PDB file of C-alpha atoms and ligand atoms in Angstrom:
ATOM      1  CA  MET A   1      93.041  95.007 127.295  1.00 50.00           C
ATOM      2  CA  GLU A   2      92.225  93.333 123.609  1.00 55.00           C
ATOM      3  CA  LYS A   3      95.817  90.957 122.888  1.00 69.00           C
ATOM      4  CA  CYS A   4      97.512  92.248 119.347  1.00 79.00           C
ATOM      5  CA  LYS A   5      97.307  89.651 116.844  1.00 85.00           C
ATOM      6  CA  ALA A   6      99.942  88.391 115.422  1.00 94.00           C
ATOM      7  CA  LEU A   7      99.546  89.488 111.397  1.00 97.00           C
ATOM      8  CA  ILE A   8     101.049  87.811 108.209  1.00 98.00           C
ATOM      9  CA  ILE A   9     102.454  90.830 106.493  1.00 98.00           C
ATOM     10  CA  ALA A  10     103.104  90.256 102.219  1.00 98.00           C
ATOM     11  CA  VAL A  11     105.422  92.721 100.702  1.00 98.00           C
ATOM     12  CA  ASP A  12     105.325  92.061  96.853  1.00 97.00           C
ATOM     13  CA  GLY A  13     106.825  94.295  93.905  1.00 95.00           C
ATOM     14  CA  HIS A  14     109.463  94.518  91.775  1.00 93.00           C
ATOM     15  CA  SER A  15     112.740  93.819  91.622  1.00 86.00           C
ATOM     16  CA  SER A  16     115.383  96.196  93.614  1.00 87.00           C
ATOM     17  CA  THR A  17     112.362  98.673  95.098  1.00 93.00           C
ATOM     18  CA  GLY A  18     114.318  97.863  98.313  1.00 91.00           C
ATOM     19  CA  LYS A  19     111.268  95.268  99.800  1.00 93.00           C
ATOM     20  CA  SER A  20     113.839  93.587 101.461  1.00 92.00           C
ATOM     21  CA  THR A  21     114.980  96.629 103.453  1.00 93.00           C
ATOM     22  CA  VAL A  22     112.267  97.922 104.448  1.00 96.00           C
ATOM     23  CA  ALA A  23     110.439  94.305 105.373  1.00 97.00           C
ATOM     24  CA  LYS A  24     113.359  93.646 107.737  1.00 95.00           C
ATOM     25  CA  LEU A  25     112.729  97.118 109.219  1.00 96.00           C
ATOM     26  CA  LEU A  26     109.204  96.486 109.915  1.00 97.00           C
ATOM     27  CA  ALA A  27     110.025  92.663 111.158  1.00 96.00           C
ATOM     28  CA  THR A  28     112.374  94.283 113.797  1.00 93.00           C
ATOM     29  CA  ARG A  29     109.983  97.265 114.939  1.00 95.00           C
ATOM     30  CA  LEU A  30     107.079  94.486 114.840  1.00 95.00           C
ATOM     31  CA  GLY A  31     109.402  91.572 116.736  1.00 93.00           C
ATOM     32  CA  TYR A  32     108.125  89.677 113.683  1.00 95.00           C
ATOM     33  CA  VAL A  33     110.167  86.905 111.566  1.00 94.00           C
ATOM     34  CA  TYR A  34     111.525  88.167 108.520  1.00 95.00           C
ATOM     35  CA  ILE A  35     111.380  85.845 105.631  1.00 96.00           C
ATOM     36  CA  ASP A  36     113.053  86.809 101.970  1.00 96.00           C
ATOM     37  CA  THR A  37     111.601  84.193  99.250  1.00 97.00           C
ATOM     38  CA  GLY A  38     113.712  85.875  96.793  1.00 95.00           C
ATOM     39  CA  ALA A  39     116.585  83.966  98.521  1.00 97.00           C
ATOM     40  CA  MET A  40     114.818  80.739  98.366  1.00 98.00           C
ATOM     41  CA  TYR A  41     114.513  81.226  94.506  1.00 97.00           C
ATOM     42  CA  ARG A  42     117.970  81.635  94.206  1.00 97.00           C
ATOM     43  CA  ALA A  43     119.074  79.256  96.295  1.00 98.00           C
ATOM     44  CA  VAL A  44     117.259  76.811  94.082  1.00 98.00           C
ATOM     45  CA  THR A  45     119.105  78.714  91.085  1.00 98.00           C
ATOM     46  CA  LEU A  46     122.586  78.190  92.567  1.00 98.00           C
ATOM     47  CA  ALA A  47     122.349  74.469  92.840  1.00 98.00           C
ATOM     48  CA  ALA A  48     120.814  74.534  89.681  1.00 98.00           C
ATOM     49  CA  MET A  49     124.038  75.811  88.308  1.00 98.00           C
ATOM     50  CA  ARG A  50     126.394  74.011  90.476  1.00 97.00           C
ATOM     51  CA  ASN A  51     124.507  71.366  88.681  1.00 97.00           C
ATOM     52  CA  GLY A  52     125.376  72.614  85.394  1.00 98.00           C
ATOM     53  CA  LEU A  53     121.709  72.321  84.990  1.00 98.00           C
ATOM     54  CA  ILE A  54     121.367  75.459  82.984  1.00 98.00           C
ATOM     55  CA  ASN A  55     122.743  76.568  79.862  1.00 97.00           C
ATOM     56  CA  GLY A  56     122.134  79.892  78.311  1.00 95.00           C
ATOM     57  CA  GLU A  57     118.155  80.394  78.539  1.00 93.00           C
ATOM     58  CA  TYR A  58     117.686  76.545  78.371  1.00 97.00           C
ATOM     59  CA  VAL A  59     117.078  75.092  82.149  1.00 98.00           C
ATOM     60  CA  ASP A  60     117.140  71.045  82.221  1.00 98.00           C
ATOM     61  CA  GLU A  61     114.069  70.402  83.877  1.00 98.00           C
ATOM     62  CA  GLU A  62     113.890  66.570  84.369  1.00 98.00           C
ATOM     63  CA  LYS A  63     117.044  67.135  86.494  1.00 98.00           C
ATOM     64  CA  LEU A  64     116.032  69.833  88.573  1.00 98.00           C
ATOM     65  CA  ARG A  65     113.077  67.745  89.470  1.00 98.00           C
ATOM     66  CA  ILE A  66     115.184  64.902  90.527  1.00 97.00           C
ATOM     67  CA  CYS A  67     117.651  67.736  92.352  1.00 95.00           C
ATOM     68  CA  LEU A  68     115.120  69.557  94.319  1.00 95.00           C
ATOM     69  CA  LYS A  69     114.245  66.301  96.570  1.00 93.00           C
ATOM     70  CA  ASP A  70     117.575  66.643  97.722  1.00 92.00           C
ATOM     71  CA  LEU A  71     117.548  70.411  98.628  1.00 96.00           C
ATOM     72  CA  VAL A  72     117.289  71.513 101.962  1.00 96.00           C
ATOM     73  CA  ILE A  73     116.992  75.582 102.154  1.00 97.00           C
ATOM     74  CA  ASP A  74     116.706  76.548 105.560  1.00 95.00           C
ATOM     75  CA  PHE A  75     117.190  80.398 107.443  1.00 95.00           C
ATOM     76  CA  ARG A  76     119.277  80.940 110.716  1.00 95.00           C
ATOM     77  CA  TYR A  77     119.510  83.637 112.320  1.00 91.00           C
ATOM     78  CA  ASN A  78     123.035  85.557 112.470  1.00 91.00           C
ATOM     79  CA  GLU A  79     123.434  87.157 115.433  1.00 89.00           C
ATOM     80  CA  GLY A  80     126.774  89.021 114.334  1.00 91.00           C
ATOM     81  CA  HIS A  81     125.134  90.421 111.728  1.00 87.00           C
ATOM     82  CA  ALA A  82     121.529  90.355 113.045  1.00 84.00           C
ATOM     83  CA  ARG A  83     119.642  89.001 110.247  1.00 86.00           C
ATOM     84  CA  ASN A  84     118.509  85.610 108.670  1.00 89.00           C
ATOM     85  CA  GLU A  85     120.364  84.033 106.722  1.00 94.00           C
ATOM     86  CA  ILE A  86     120.137  81.334 103.323  1.00 97.00           C
ATOM     87  CA  TYR A  87     121.508  78.162 103.872  1.00 98.00           C
ATOM     88  CA  LEU A  88     121.731  75.555 101.351  1.00 98.00           C
ATOM     89  CA  ASN A  89     122.360  71.902 101.959  1.00 97.00           C
ATOM     90  CA  GLY A  90     124.000  73.459 105.287  1.00 97.00           C
ATOM     91  CA  GLU A  91     126.130  75.818 103.967  1.00 98.00           C
ATOM     92  CA  ASN A  92     125.755  80.026 104.118  1.00 98.00           C
ATOM     93  CA  VAL A  93     124.834  81.001 100.677  1.00 98.00           C
ATOM     94  CA  GLU A  94     123.658  84.498 101.857  1.00 96.00           C
ATOM     95  CA  GLU A  95     126.054  86.486  99.735  1.00 94.00           C
ATOM     96  CA  ARG A  96     126.973  83.798  97.191  1.00 95.00           C
ATOM     97  CA  ILE A  97     123.287  84.087  95.819  1.00 97.00           C
ATOM     98  CA  ARG A  98     123.537  87.895  95.214  1.00 89.00           C
ATOM     99  CA  GLY A  99     125.476  88.080  92.803  1.00 84.00           C
ATOM    100  CA  MET A 100     125.399  89.009  88.611  1.00 81.00           C
ATOM    101  CA  GLU A 101     125.200  85.477  87.751  1.00 91.00           C
ATOM    102  CA  VAL A 102     122.721  83.608  90.139  1.00 95.00           C
ATOM    103  CA  SER A 103     120.644  87.367  89.013  1.00 86.00           C
ATOM    104  CA  GLY A 104     120.764  86.577  85.459  1.00 86.00           C
ATOM    105  CA  ASN A 105     119.463  83.466  85.758  1.00 93.00           C
ATOM    106  CA  VAL A 106     117.090  83.420  88.801  1.00 92.00           C
ATOM    107  CA  SER A 107     114.091  84.187  86.639  1.00 87.00           C
ATOM    108  CA  LEU A 108     114.447  81.066  84.259  1.00 92.00           C
ATOM    109  CA  VAL A 109     114.516  79.227  87.676  1.00 95.00           C
ATOM    110  CA  ALA A 110     111.341  81.475  89.161  1.00 92.00           C
ATOM    111  CA  ARG A 111     108.894  80.297  86.410  1.00 90.00           C
ATOM    112  CA  ILE A 112     109.310  76.945  87.231  1.00 95.00           C
ATOM    113  CA  GLY A 113     105.786  76.105  87.957  1.00 95.00           C
ATOM    114  CA  PHE A 114     107.219  72.579  90.077  1.00 97.00           C
ATOM    115  CA  VAL A 115     109.997  74.486  91.560  1.00 98.00           C
ATOM    116  CA  ARG A 116     107.542  77.181  92.970  1.00 96.00           C
ATOM    117  CA  THR A 117     105.122  74.787  94.289  1.00 97.00           C
ATOM    118  CA  TYR A 118     107.977  73.168  96.041  1.00 97.00           C
ATOM    119  CA  LEU A 119     108.665  76.680  97.551  1.00 98.00           C
ATOM    120  CA  VAL A 120     105.331  78.086  98.438  1.00 98.00           C
ATOM    121  CA  GLU A 121     104.409  75.349 100.350  1.00 97.00           C
ATOM    122  CA  GLN A 122     107.377  76.012 102.837  1.00 97.00           C
ATOM    123  CA  GLN A 123     106.639  79.531 102.770  1.00 98.00           C
ATOM    124  CA  ARG A 124     103.140  78.814 103.793  1.00 98.00           C
ATOM    125  CA  GLU A 125     104.765  76.505 106.947  1.00 97.00           C
ATOM    126  CA  MET A 126     106.985  78.860 107.596  1.00 95.00           C
ATOM    127  CA  GLY A 127     104.137  82.005 107.922  1.00 94.00           C
ATOM    128  CA  LYS A 128     101.225  79.187 109.126  1.00 93.00           C
ATOM    129  CA  THR A 129     101.367  80.770 113.095  1.00 93.00           C
ATOM    130  CA  GLY A 130     101.925  84.841 112.093  1.00 95.00           C
ATOM    131  CA  GLY A 131     103.562  86.933 113.283  1.00 96.00           C
ATOM    132  CA  ILE A 132     105.798  87.148 109.794  1.00 97.00           C
ATOM    133  CA  VAL A 133     106.511  89.629 107.279  1.00 97.00           C
ATOM    134  CA  MET A 134     107.365  87.931 103.871  1.00 98.00           C
ATOM    135  CA  ASP A 135     108.400  89.516 100.943  1.00 97.00           C
ATOM    136  CA  GLY A 136     108.478  88.149  96.792  1.00 95.00           C
ATOM    137  CA  ARG A 137     106.377  88.587  93.936  1.00 94.00           C
ATOM    138  CA  ASP A 138     103.480  86.363  94.613  1.00 95.00           C
ATOM    139  CA  ILE A 139     103.345  86.675  98.510  1.00 97.00           C
ATOM    140  CA  GLY A 140      99.871  88.500  99.017  1.00 97.00           C
ATOM    141  CA  SER A 141      98.259  86.696  95.454  1.00 95.00           C
ATOM    142  CA  VAL A 142      99.376  83.034  95.837  1.00 96.00           C
ATOM    143  CA  VAL A 143     101.610  82.350  99.040  1.00 97.00           C
ATOM    144  CA  PHE A 144      99.006  84.105 101.558  1.00 98.00           C
ATOM    145  CA  PRO A 145      96.166  85.343  99.471  1.00 97.00           C
ATOM    146  CA  ASN A 146      94.369  86.163 102.939  1.00 97.00           C
ATOM    147  CA  ALA A 147      97.562  88.018 104.387  1.00 97.00           C
ATOM    148  CA  ASP A 148      96.515  90.699 107.195  1.00 97.00           C
ATOM    149  CA  VAL A 149      98.511  93.257 105.221  1.00 98.00           C
ATOM    150  CA  LYS A 150      99.206  93.725 101.826  1.00 98.00           C
ATOM    151  CA  PHE A 151     102.138  95.825 100.344  1.00 98.00           C
ATOM    152  CA  PHE A 152     103.074  96.043  96.490  1.00 97.00           C
ATOM    153  CA  MET A 153     106.124  98.057  96.254  1.00 97.00           C
ATOM    154  CA  THR A 154     107.635  99.914  92.914  1.00 96.00           C
ATOM    155  CA  ALA A 155     110.061 102.593  92.018  1.00 96.00           C
ATOM    156  CA  SER A 156     111.009 103.868  88.480  1.00 95.00           C
ATOM    157  CA  PRO A 157     113.685 101.397  86.565  1.00 95.00           C
ATOM    158  CA  GLN A 158     116.213 103.649  86.030  1.00 96.00           C
ATOM    159  CA  VAL A 159     116.161 104.391  90.251  1.00 95.00           C
ATOM    160  CA  ARG A 160     116.253 100.819  91.004  1.00 95.00           C
ATOM    161  CA  ALA A 161     119.180 100.167  88.464  1.00 95.00           C
ATOM    162  CA  MET A 162     120.826 103.004  90.447  1.00 94.00           C
ATOM    163  CA  ARG A 163     120.472 101.568  93.807  1.00 90.00           C
ATOM    164  CA  ARG A 164     120.993  98.050  92.364  1.00 88.00           C
ATOM    165  CA  TYR A 165     124.702  99.644  90.388  1.00 93.00           C
ATOM    166  CA  LYS A 166     126.224 100.878  93.817  1.00 93.00           C
ATOM    167  CA  GLU A 167     125.011  98.111  95.651  1.00 88.00           C
ATOM    168  CA  LEU A 168     127.158  95.676  93.441  1.00 87.00           C
ATOM    169  CA  THR A 169     130.063  98.144  92.798  1.00 92.00           C
ATOM    170  CA  ALA A 170     130.336  98.644  96.362  1.00 93.00           C
ATOM    171  CA  LYS A 171     130.879  94.901  96.555  1.00 87.00           C
ATOM    172  CA  GLY A 172     133.774  94.874  94.050  1.00 90.00           C
ATOM    173  CA  GLU A 173     131.706  93.931  91.536  1.00 85.00           C
ATOM    174  CA  ALA A 174     132.876  94.852  88.386  1.00 88.00           C
ATOM    175  CA  VAL A 175     129.575  95.836  86.335  1.00 90.00           C
ATOM    176  CA  ASP A 176     127.913  98.618  84.017  1.00 92.00           C
ATOM    177  CA  TYR A 177     125.091 100.827  84.538  1.00 95.00           C
ATOM    178  CA  ALA A 178     123.845  99.776  81.210  1.00 95.00           C
ATOM    179  CA  GLU A 179     123.629  96.294  81.940  1.00 92.00           C
ATOM    180  CA  VAL A 180     122.240  96.170  85.298  1.00 91.00           C
ATOM    181  CA  GLU A 181     119.344  98.363  83.818  1.00 94.00           C
ATOM    182  CA  GLU A 182     118.699  95.979  81.261  1.00 93.00           C
ATOM    183  CA  ASN A 183     118.961  93.331  83.854  1.00 87.00           C
ATOM    184  CA  VAL A 184     115.721  95.433  85.830  1.00 90.00           C
ATOM    185  CA  ARG A 185     113.854  95.417  82.713  1.00 92.00           C
ATOM    186  CA  LYS A 186     114.370  92.393  81.451  1.00 87.00           C
ATOM    187  CA  ARG A 187     113.443  90.364  85.028  1.00 83.00           C
ATOM    188  CA  ASP A 188     110.328  92.926  85.253  1.00 90.00           C
ATOM    189  CA  TYR A 189     109.579  91.519  81.831  1.00 90.00           C
ATOM    190  CA  ILE A 190     109.512  88.098  83.056  1.00 83.00           C
ATOM    191  CA  ASP A 191     108.402  88.427  86.027  1.00 85.00           C
ATOM    192  CA  GLU A 192     105.294  90.020  85.048  1.00 91.00           C
ATOM    193  CA  HIS A 193     104.474  87.738  82.020  1.00 91.00           C
ATOM    194  CA  ARG A 194     105.583  84.422  83.034  1.00 87.00           C
ATOM    195  CA  GLU A 195     102.731  81.742  83.040  1.00 90.00           C
ATOM    196  CA  GLU A 196     103.296  80.562  86.487  1.00 89.00           C
ATOM    197  CA  SER A 197     102.042  83.225  89.499  1.00 90.00           C
ATOM    198  CA  PRO A 198     102.831  86.540  87.421  1.00 90.00           C
ATOM    199  CA  LEU A 199     103.873  89.923  89.469  1.00 92.00           C
ATOM    200  CA  LYS A 200     100.594  91.825  89.828  1.00 88.00           C
ATOM    201  CA  ARG A 201      99.484  93.997  92.049  1.00 93.00           C
ATOM    202  CA  THR A 202      96.124  92.598  94.119  1.00 95.00           C
ATOM    203  CA  GLU A 203      93.383  95.079  94.587  1.00 95.00           C
ATOM    204  CA  ASP A 204      93.836  95.130  97.729  1.00 97.00           C
ATOM    205  CA  ALA A 205      97.336  95.786  98.040  1.00 98.00           C
ATOM    206  CA  VAL A 206      98.590  99.270  99.211  1.00 98.00           C
ATOM    207  CA  LEU A 207     100.691 100.598  96.552  1.00 97.00           C
ATOM    208  CA  ILE A 208     104.494 102.190  97.598  1.00 97.00           C
ATOM    209  CA  ASP A 209     106.044 103.859  95.152  1.00 96.00           C
ATOM    210  CA  ASN A 210     109.460 104.758  96.853  1.00 95.00           C
ATOM    211  CA  SER A 211     110.856 106.267  93.977  1.00 94.00           C
ATOM    212  CA  ASN A 212     111.313 109.525  95.450  1.00 93.00           C
ATOM    213  CA  MET A 213     110.676 108.011  99.304  1.00 95.00           C
ATOM    214  CA  THR A 214     113.156 107.653 102.385  1.00 94.00           C
ATOM    215  CA  ILE A 215     113.213 104.529 103.647  1.00 94.00           C
ATOM    216  CA  GLU A 216     112.225 105.915 106.985  1.00 95.00           C
ATOM    217  CA  GLU A 217     108.695 107.940 105.168  1.00 96.00           C
ATOM    218  CA  GLU A 218     108.323 104.741 103.861  1.00 96.00           C
ATOM    219  CA  VAL A 219     108.698 102.697 107.469  1.00 97.00           C
ATOM    220  CA  GLN A 220     105.895 105.241 108.920  1.00 97.00           C
ATOM    221  CA  VAL A 221     103.609 105.003 106.062  1.00 97.00           C
ATOM    222  CA  MET A 222     103.766 100.974 106.173  1.00 98.00           C
ATOM    223  CA  MET A 223     103.671 100.981 110.358  1.00 97.00           C
ATOM    224  CA  ALA A 224     100.886 103.413 109.988  1.00 97.00           C
ATOM    225  CA  VAL A 225      98.444 100.851 107.750  1.00 97.00           C
ATOM    226  CA  ILE A 226     100.015  98.206 110.070  1.00 97.00           C
ATOM    227  CA  GLU A 227      99.300  99.460 113.264  1.00 93.00           C
ATOM    228  CA  LYS A 228      95.530  99.967 112.208  1.00 91.00           C
ATOM    229  CA  LYS A 229      95.385  96.338 111.688  1.00 89.00           C
ATOM    230  CA  LYS A 230      96.908  95.038 114.599  1.00 81.00           C
ATOM    231  CA  CYS A 231      94.991  95.360 117.793  1.00 70.00           C
TER     232      CYS A 231
HETATM  233  O1   DC B   1     113.995  89.565  95.606  1.00 52.29           O
HETATM  234  P1   DC B   1     114.665  88.994  93.943  1.00 52.29           P
HETATM  235  O2   DC B   1     115.253  89.915  93.337  1.00 52.29           O
HETATM  236  O3   DC B   1     115.831  88.511  94.843  1.00 52.29           O
HETATM  237  O4   DC B   1     113.931  87.913  93.502  1.00 52.29           O
HETATM  238  C1   DC B   1     114.845  86.914  92.760  1.00 52.29           C
HETATM  239  C2   DC B   1     114.111  86.446  91.650  1.00 52.29           C
HETATM  240  O5   DC B   1     112.950  85.220  92.492  1.00 52.29           O
HETATM  241  C3   DC B   1     113.118  87.548  90.738  1.00 52.29           C
HETATM  242  O6   DC B   1     113.728  87.169  89.245  1.00 52.29           O
HETATM  243  C4   DC B   1     111.601  86.961  91.174  1.00 52.29           C
HETATM  244  C5   DC B   1     111.559  85.493  91.577  1.00 52.29           C
HETATM  245  N1   DC B   1     111.113  85.542  92.826  1.00 52.29           N
HETATM  246  C6   DC B   1     109.516  84.748  92.866  1.00 52.29           C
HETATM  247  O7   DC B   1     109.486  84.574  91.284  1.00 52.29           O
HETATM  248  N2   DC B   1     108.158  84.661  93.743  1.00 52.29           N
HETATM  249  C7   DC B   1     108.915  84.662  94.191  1.00 52.29           C
HETATM  250  N3   DC B   1     108.408  85.007  95.887  1.00 52.29           N
HETATM  251  C8   DC B   1     110.590  85.774  94.994  1.00 52.29           C
HETATM  252  C9   DC B   1     111.059  85.818  94.015  1.00 52.29           C
END
């Protein structure tokens, strides 16, 4: 019997479209590794904030370039939580990087060319043997332009803001909906208009608009696409 190929699956799209939720589910069903590249940009942002390198909209790029040399970012599997968690210099920062503060600053850091080059190199290394589901903004366009399967996920800004709002309030963060929607729209704008690797759907990416889909429906549609490529 033909041996199934260990695929590289790229999941790109707008923020708060549930990319990581479905990417994780796909990885579990396929027995693949899941890599959340947004978490890597968030970890660099946290390090920059801790070093006082972000002031309003200004990022001290010169110091960040030096700081980057000492950063060790890795993922470790947490059996209890059944997920990969991100570590920054040996510290588990999985929860810390998801708050509003890092979310508000991450686009400023993700648009810096040398930060992208540094992280893209690590991402290519992580996925080079296949058997991986990687989510982000530039996975199908830059990190793995030859990925076996590419998805591009979107949903209306209101649907995405409400999802994010519920997530944050469930964690006890005091936020108002308007602020969250503003953050979603601002991130879309920056992601789509930045000079370095702007977010865009490649021609070969399968579009998934999940505004009115359940997660299970989404996973089924995506698995059907993957199954065709697998063996
Ligand atoms: O997916 P996320 O919301 O955790 O991503 C955080 C930020 O990082 C978001 O503003 C876009 C950016 N990002 C990126 O530029 N490239 C990636 N591959 C992943 C995320």
